[in-house]
Short mmCIF file of C-alpha atoms (C1' of nucleotides) in Angstrom, two decimals:
data_model
loop_
_atom_site.label_atom_id
_atom_site.label_comp_id
_atom_site.label_asym_id
_atom_site.label_seq_id
_atom_site.Cartn_x
_atom_site.Cartn_y
_atom_site.Cartn_z
CA MET Z 1 88.87 111.85 133.45
CA GLY Z 2 92.06 110.61 132.15
CA THR Z 3 95.49 111.58 133.48
CA THR Z 4 97.91 113.93 131.87
CA LEU Z 5 101.93 113.65 132.81
CA THR Z 6 104.44 116.28 132.15
CA ILE Z 7 107.38 114.73 130.99
CA ARG Z 8 110.73 116.86 131.01
CA VAL Z 9 112.85 116.58 128.29
CA PRO Z 10 116.37 117.58 127.18
CA SER Z 11 116.95 121.43 125.88
CA ASP Z 12 117.49 120.13 122.12
CA PHE Z 13 114.46 117.81 122.34
CA ASP Z 14 111.99 118.21 119.29
CA LEU Z 15 109.08 115.93 119.33
CA ALA Z 16 108.31 116.34 115.47
CA ARG Z 17 111.87 115.57 114.52
CA ASP Z 18 112.66 112.92 116.94
CA VAL Z 19 109.52 110.76 116.64
CA CYS Z 20 109.86 111.09 112.79
CA SER Z 21 113.41 109.83 112.75
CA TYR Z 22 112.94 105.99 111.97
CA GLY Z 23 110.06 104.27 110.10
CA TYR Z 24 108.61 102.27 112.70
CA PHE Z 25 106.97 105.57 113.70
CA LEU Z 26 104.78 104.66 110.59
CA LEU Z 27 103.91 101.24 112.08
CA ALA Z 28 100.81 100.26 114.39
CA PRO Z 29 100.08 100.97 117.11
CA ASN Z 30 101.99 104.31 116.27
CA ARG Z 31 100.61 107.01 114.83
CA TRP Z 32 101.66 110.41 113.91
CA ASP Z 33 99.30 113.31 113.46
CA PRO Z 34 101.12 115.86 111.03
CA GLU Z 35 98.26 118.33 111.58
CA SER Z 36 98.39 118.64 115.49
CA LEU Z 37 101.99 117.29 115.64
CA THR Z 38 100.96 115.03 118.37
CA PHE Z 39 101.96 111.26 118.56
CA HIS Z 40 99.47 108.79 119.42
CA ARG Z 41 99.65 105.06 120.46
CA VAL Z 42 98.25 102.50 123.01
CA LEU Z 43 100.55 101.54 125.77
CA ARG Z 44 100.25 98.36 127.87
CA LEU Z 45 100.40 99.04 131.56
CA ARG Z 46 100.03 97.15 134.91
CA ASP Z 47 96.21 97.42 134.99
CA GLY Z 48 95.57 97.45 131.40
CA ARG Z 49 95.90 99.29 128.11
CA SER Z 50 95.74 103.06 127.84
CA ALA Z 51 95.53 105.14 124.84
CA VAL Z 52 98.09 107.92 125.15
CA THR Z 53 98.51 111.45 123.08
CA ILE Z 54 101.92 113.17 123.38
CA GLY Z 55 102.42 116.77 122.38
CA GLN Z 56 105.11 119.62 122.78
CA ALA Z 57 103.31 122.99 123.39
CA GLY Z 58 103.86 125.11 120.43
CA GLY Z 59 106.09 122.68 118.81
CA LYS Z 60 109.04 124.28 120.76
CA ARG Z 61 112.24 122.49 121.16
CA GLY Z 62 113.17 121.62 124.58
CA VAL Z 63 109.60 122.10 126.10
CA ALA Z 64 108.11 119.42 128.33
CA LEU Z 65 106.00 117.05 126.79
CA LYS Z 66 102.35 116.57 127.80
CA ALA Z 67 101.10 112.80 127.59
CA ARG Z 68 97.50 112.84 128.06
CA PHE Z 69 96.06 109.26 128.74
CA ASP Z 70 92.24 108.14 128.32
CA ARG Z 71 91.81 107.02 131.48
CA ALA Z 72 93.15 107.59 135.19
CA ILE Z 73 96.54 105.77 135.72
CA SER Z 74 97.97 104.62 138.93
CA ARG Z 75 101.32 106.03 140.35
CA THR Z 76 102.81 102.80 139.40
CA GLU Z 77 101.36 102.90 135.93
CA GLN Z 78 102.70 106.39 135.62
CA GLY Z 79 106.01 105.13 136.35
CA GLU Z 80 105.71 102.56 133.83
CA ALA Z 81 104.40 105.02 131.12
CA ARG Z 82 107.34 107.21 131.70
CA THR Z 83 109.85 104.84 131.13
CA GLN Z 84 108.15 103.41 128.15
CA ILE Z 85 107.86 106.87 126.65
CA ALA Z 86 111.25 107.69 127.33
CA ARG Z 87 112.56 104.26 125.63
CA MET Z 88 110.56 105.43 122.55
CA LEU Z 89 111.61 108.92 122.57
CA GLN Z 90 115.52 108.19 123.57
CA LEU Z 91 115.13 110.96 126.25
CA ASP Z 92 118.03 109.50 127.80
CA ASP Z 93 120.29 109.56 124.77
CA ASP Z 94 123.54 111.80 124.96
CA VAL Z 95 123.58 113.30 121.54
CA ARG Z 96 127.00 115.23 121.85
CA ALA Z 97 128.85 111.71 121.47
CA PHE Z 98 127.34 111.36 118.04
CA HIS Z 99 127.80 115.05 116.82
CA LYS Z 100 131.18 115.21 118.06
CA ILE Z 101 132.24 112.16 115.72
CA ASP Z 102 129.88 113.45 112.84
CA PRO Z 103 129.23 117.32 113.13
CA ARG Z 104 127.28 117.26 109.90
CA TRP Z 105 124.09 116.84 111.99
CA LYS Z 106 124.68 119.19 114.75
CA LYS Z 107 122.98 122.12 113.15
CA SER Z 108 119.86 120.22 112.56
CA GLY Z 109 119.95 118.37 116.01
CA ARG Z 110 119.51 114.95 114.09
CA ALA Z 111 120.51 112.15 116.72
CA ARG Z 112 117.49 110.48 118.40
CA LEU Z 113 116.23 107.41 116.54
CA PHE Z 114 112.65 106.61 117.25
CA ARG Z 115 111.94 103.31 118.63
CA SER Z 116 109.46 101.05 120.40
CA PRO Z 117 108.54 101.01 124.11
CA THR Z 118 109.81 97.38 124.53
CA MET Z 119 112.75 95.36 122.70
CA PHE Z 120 110.45 92.83 122.11
CA GLU Z 121 108.35 95.16 119.95
CA ASP Z 122 111.47 96.36 118.04
CA VAL Z 123 112.37 92.67 117.55
CA ILE Z 124 108.96 91.67 116.13
CA LYS Z 125 109.02 95.01 114.12
CA THR Z 126 112.16 94.02 112.76
CA VAL Z 127 111.41 90.50 111.58
CA THR Z 128 108.16 92.00 110.00
CA SER Z 129 110.51 94.14 107.94
CA CYS Z 130 112.61 91.43 106.61
CA ASN Z 131 112.08 90.17 102.86
CA VAL Z 132 109.17 92.33 102.46
CA ALA Z 133 108.10 95.44 100.89
CA TRP Z 134 107.57 98.06 103.30
CA PRO Z 135 103.72 98.43 102.66
CA SER Z 136 103.36 94.76 103.63
CA THR Z 137 105.34 95.54 106.77
CA ILE Z 138 102.76 98.43 107.41
CA ARG Z 139 99.96 95.97 106.83
CA MET Z 140 101.49 93.04 109.02
CA ASN Z 141 101.82 95.57 111.95
CA ALA Z 142 98.36 96.68 111.59
CA ARG Z 143 97.01 93.30 111.69
CA LEU Z 144 98.89 92.23 114.57
CA CYS Z 145 97.33 95.21 116.56
CA GLU Z 146 93.88 94.37 115.15
CA VAL Z 147 94.14 90.76 115.67
CA VAL Z 148 96.28 90.27 118.72
CA ASP Z 149 96.55 93.08 120.86
CA ALA Z 150 95.80 96.96 120.24
CA ALA Z 151 98.93 97.73 122.36
CA PHE Z 152 101.13 95.45 120.35
CA PRO Z 153 101.29 91.80 120.81
CA SER Z 154 103.09 90.81 123.96
CA PRO Z 155 105.75 87.66 124.20
CA ARG Z 156 103.26 85.82 125.92
CA GLN Z 157 100.43 86.50 123.53
CA LEU Z 158 102.67 85.42 120.42
CA ALA Z 159 103.83 82.53 122.28
CA ARG Z 160 100.29 81.24 122.41
CA ARG Z 161 99.31 81.89 119.01
CA THR Z 162 98.77 79.30 116.68
CA PRO Z 163 101.19 79.82 113.84
CA SER Z 164 98.70 79.26 111.12
CA VAL Z 165 96.07 81.72 112.52
CA LEU Z 166 99.03 84.24 112.58
CA ARG Z 167 99.65 83.45 108.85
CA ALA Z 168 95.99 83.47 107.94
CA ARG Z 169 94.58 86.49 109.80
CA CYS Z 170 97.72 88.74 110.06
CA GLY Z 171 99.53 88.12 106.62
CA VAL Z 172 102.99 87.52 108.48
CA GLY Z 173 103.38 84.42 105.94
CA TYR Z 174 106.46 82.22 106.58
CA ARG Z 175 107.27 84.37 109.57
CA ASP Z 176 104.60 82.78 111.44
CA GLN Z 177 106.40 80.08 113.33
CA ARG Z 178 109.31 82.74 113.93
CA LEU Z 179 107.13 85.02 115.55
CA VAL Z 180 105.82 82.22 117.89
CA ASP Z 181 109.31 81.15 118.71
CA LEU Z 182 110.43 84.52 119.32
CA GLY Z 183 107.40 84.96 121.79
CA LYS Z 184 108.34 81.61 123.46
CA LEU Z 185 112.03 82.69 123.76
CA PHE Z 186 111.09 85.75 125.72
CA THR Z 187 108.67 84.34 127.93
CA SER Z 188 110.80 80.97 128.82
CA LYS Z 189 113.12 80.73 131.48
CA GLY Z 190 116.52 81.41 130.80
CA GLY Z 191 115.52 82.85 127.38
CA VAL Z 192 116.10 86.35 126.81
CA ASP Z 193 117.70 88.67 129.72
CA VAL Z 194 116.56 92.13 128.21
CA GLY Z 195 118.59 93.77 130.93
CA TRP Z 196 121.74 92.09 129.56
CA PHE Z 197 120.99 93.31 126.14
CA GLU Z 198 120.42 96.98 127.31
CA ASP Z 199 123.47 97.07 129.43
CA PRO Z 200 125.91 99.15 128.03
CA ALA Z 201 128.51 97.04 130.00
CA THR Z 202 127.61 94.15 127.48
CA PRO Z 203 130.05 94.17 124.39
CA ASP Z 204 128.32 94.91 121.07
CA ASP Z 205 130.14 91.68 119.57
CA ASP Z 206 128.36 89.58 122.38
CA VAL Z 207 125.20 91.14 121.71
CA PHE Z 208 125.36 90.77 117.89
CA GLU Z 209 126.49 87.01 118.26
CA ALA Z 210 123.53 86.18 120.71
CA LEU Z 211 120.93 88.08 118.18
CA LEU Z 212 122.16 85.89 115.45
CA GLY Z 213 120.95 82.94 117.25
CA TRP Z 214 117.54 83.67 117.36
CA PRO Z 215 114.72 82.45 114.74
CA GLY Z 216 114.07 85.10 111.88
CA ILE Z 217 117.12 87.08 112.81
CA GLY Z 218 120.16 87.42 110.09
CA PRO Z 219 123.04 89.70 109.78
CA TYR Z 220 120.65 92.67 108.70
CA ALA Z 221 117.97 92.18 111.38
CA ALA Z 222 120.56 91.73 114.05
CA GLY Z 223 122.41 95.08 112.92
CA ASN Z 224 118.91 96.82 113.12
CA ILE Z 225 117.92 95.65 116.60
CA MET Z 226 121.51 96.54 117.64
CA GLN Z 227 120.70 100.18 116.53
CA LEU Z 228 117.29 99.78 118.49
CA LEU Z 229 119.30 99.34 121.54
CA GLY Z 230 121.00 101.99 121.19
CA ARG Z 231 124.24 100.35 119.88
CA TYR Z 232 125.40 102.10 116.76
CA SER Z 233 128.56 100.30 116.19
CA ARG Z 234 127.42 98.41 113.13
CA LEU Z 235 125.29 99.14 109.99
CA ALA Z 236 122.06 97.15 109.13
CA VAL Z 237 122.97 96.59 105.39
CA ASP Z 238 120.18 95.71 103.06
CA THR Z 239 118.85 96.83 99.65
CA GLU Z 240 118.15 100.26 100.67
CA SER Z 241 121.74 100.65 101.80
CA VAL Z 242 122.93 99.40 98.06
CA ARG Z 243 120.59 101.87 96.74
CA HIS Z 244 121.90 104.43 98.77
CA ALA Z 245 125.51 103.56 97.60
CA LYS Z 246 124.34 103.72 94.10
CA VAL Z 247 122.24 106.90 93.83
CA THR Z 248 123.32 109.12 96.64
CA LEU Z 249 126.95 108.37 96.83
CA GLY Z 250 127.19 107.60 93.24
CA TRP Z 251 128.88 104.40 93.37
CA GLU Z 252 129.11 101.44 90.78
CA GLY Z 253 129.79 97.84 91.00
CA GLU Z 254 128.36 94.57 92.22
CA ASP Z 255 125.83 94.53 94.82
CA ALA Z 256 128.14 92.31 97.03
CA GLU Z 257 131.10 94.72 96.20
CA LEU Z 258 128.94 97.76 97.32
CA ARG Z 259 128.10 96.11 100.46
CA THR Z 260 131.60 95.52 101.56
CA ARG Z 261 132.49 98.96 100.39
CA LEU Z 262 129.73 100.61 102.48
CA GLU Z 263 131.05 98.55 105.76
CA ALA Z 264 134.31 100.26 105.06
CA HIS Z 265 133.21 103.65 104.18
CA TYR Z 266 131.26 104.31 107.37
CA GLN Z 267 134.10 102.92 109.78
CA ARG Z 268 135.06 106.74 110.13
CA PHE Z 269 132.12 107.27 112.12
CA GLY Z 270 133.46 104.46 115.01
CA ASP Z 271 130.81 103.48 117.11
CA GLN Z 272 128.18 105.93 115.90
CA ARG Z 273 128.09 104.66 112.47
CA PHE Z 274 124.81 103.65 112.01
CA ARG Z 275 123.63 107.14 112.82
CA SER Z 276 125.70 108.68 110.16
CA TYR Z 277 124.55 106.42 107.59
CA TRP Z 278 121.06 106.36 108.68
CA PHE Z 279 120.49 110.16 108.46
CA GLU Z 280 122.27 110.38 104.97
CA LEU Z 281 119.31 107.73 103.84
CA TRP Z 282 116.63 109.86 106.05
CA GLU Z 283 117.84 113.27 104.35
CA ASP Z 284 117.29 111.69 100.69
CA TYR Z 285 113.87 110.09 101.96
CA GLU Z 286 112.76 113.78 102.99
CA ALA Z 287 114.21 115.37 99.78
CA ARG Z 288 111.66 112.80 98.08
CA GLN Z 289 108.75 113.04 100.21
CA GLY Z 290 108.96 116.41 102.21
CA PRO Z 291 109.84 116.36 105.87
CA ALA Z 292 109.15 113.11 107.80
CA TRP Z 293 106.79 114.69 110.14
CA THR Z 294 104.32 115.59 107.21
CA TRP Z 295 104.21 111.99 106.19
CA VAL Z 296 101.08 109.86 106.28
CA ARG Z 297 101.13 105.94 106.81
CA GLU Z 298 98.34 105.40 104.22
CA THR Z 299 100.25 107.62 101.53
CA THR Z 300 103.81 109.06 101.65
CA GLY Z 301 104.54 106.52 104.41
CA GLN Z 302 104.34 103.70 101.83
CA ALA Z 303 106.74 104.98 99.64
CA PHE Z 304 110.01 103.52 100.93
CA THR Z 305 111.12 100.55 99.15
CA ALA Z 306 114.51 100.38 97.29
CA SER Z 307 112.61 99.26 93.89
CA ARG Z 308 110.47 102.24 94.17
CA MET Z 309 113.05 104.65 94.80
CA ARG Z 310 115.86 103.65 92.17
CA GLU Z 311 115.39 106.92 90.18
CA PRO Z 312 117.37 110.19 91.41
CA ALA Z 313 115.39 112.40 93.89
CA GLY Z 314 113.10 114.85 91.73
CA PRO Z 315 112.64 118.53 92.58
CA VAL Z 316 112.52 119.03 96.60
CA ARG Z 317 109.04 119.88 97.60
CA ARG Z 318 109.08 120.76 101.19
CA ALA Z 319 105.74 121.53 103.27
CA VAL Z 320 106.38 124.60 105.55
CA ARG Z 321 105.97 123.76 109.13
CA LYS Z 322 103.99 126.19 110.97
CA THR Z 323 105.83 126.15 113.84
CA THR Z 324 109.03 127.93 114.64
CA GLN Z 325 111.09 124.71 114.87
CA THR Z 326 113.39 123.22 112.12
CA GLY Z 327 111.65 119.95 111.11
CA SER Z 328 113.54 119.46 108.03
CA VAL Z 329 117.33 118.28 107.77
CA ARG Z 330 119.53 120.30 106.02
CA ARG Z 331 123.20 119.26 106.93
CA GLY Z 332 125.11 122.10 108.67
CA ARG Z 333 127.93 122.06 106.06
"C1'" DG C 1 133.02 78.76 103.64
"C1'" DG C 2 130.40 79.59 100.02
"C1'" DT C 3 126.09 78.93 97.08
"C1'" DA C 4 121.52 78.16 95.48
"C1'" DG C 5 116.94 77.52 96.17
"C1'" DA C 6 112.68 77.88 98.98
"C1'" DC C 7 109.92 80.51 101.76
"C1'" DC C 8 105.19 84.06 101.33
"C1'" DT C 9 102.70 88.16 99.79
"C1'" DG C 10 101.61 91.95 97.13
"C1'" DG C 11 102.65 95.05 93.38
"C1'" DA C 12 103.74 95.64 88.49
"C1'" DC C 13 103.20 94.30 84.32
"C1'" DG C 14 101.72 91.93 79.78
"C1'" DC C 15 97.72 89.91 77.65
"C1'" DG L 1 90.13 89.98 85.13
"C1'" DC L 2 93.93 86.76 85.22
"C1'" DG L 3 98.27 84.90 85.22
"C1'" DT L 4 103.20 85.62 85.42
"C1'" DC L 5 107.11 87.76 87.23
"C1'" DC L 6 109.99 89.86 90.86
"C1'" DA L 7 111.42 92.27 95.27
"C1'" DG L 8 112.69 91.41 99.86
"C1'" DG L 9 116.42 88.77 104.30
"C1'" DT L 10 116.82 84.40 106.41
"C1'" DC L 11 117.18 79.28 106.60
"C1'" DT L 12 118.66 75.06 104.95
"C1'" DA L 13 120.79 71.72 102.10
"C1'" DC L 14 124.40 70.79 99.38
"C1'" DC L 15 129.17 70.94 97.50
#
DNA sequence: GGTAGACCTGGACGC
DNA sequence: GCGTCCAGGTCTACC
């Protein structure tokens, strides 16, 4: 008989909307079921792995979540699970700061960005998203979970792996050595103090500079890890950003010029600029593929690559959510 | 400080 | 079916 936990959430929390808010919800071991509106993954707990299914009764906003585990978990493990789930779902995020600076998203309630249960998983997922098309990122994460650990590889597991094995069996290519080095960085004495990175008192500039010193982490990856740490003061500019500038914002010019212009454009959103940028991008994705909570990893979830999305959005085909919730994002203008 | 090319994989395309 | 080209961000060598 497995354990079921009741997890209280903020009154505006919407499981479907807030899980399906960032592409990592499509990456293994995460799995969203559009039919049952439930989130599934394997968590690593003190006494071993456990598969959890998280649902929100009736899909109703603000209703406490039920987290059902496939085995009985101890009190200590329950605490661990609550911490990991809260991190993934951003349950501690005060969304008011964002809506105050960018009221466009107040009506839809968009604010939380889905992330991983640990900073390490977010870092590895970011590295697997660099210099590669999105379907390959999906494949790499799936294989890492199949080959190394169903709950996602831990720092220790990656530190002990041979690069050539990661390359051959997980398809990570030249990232092999970098993944092993990141594992070593997180397990070595004096390597990574996660608390320092997650401490709001640590200046954003210091975090950014520190990230740039890690293997496989350049300006884009560092900016992305920043937002996954809840630090939204920087953009993570990539080819998708350039496409957004051209297609959605209607800008013209050289890519380098547009990148500079993007940075200036979002400055008005201050320390929330990544979220303002991201939800504009996400809204465009949903206009093309339907609400994110309807996406399936193997089909619609594969579509997000700048080269595949250059053409303007076609007629909007939105699925109708059977619940009473507002899953789609329509700006409250 | 700026730039060019290599890194690896998979999809698109032409034959 | 096969070969070629291209996209994607980081790293390194070179100027």
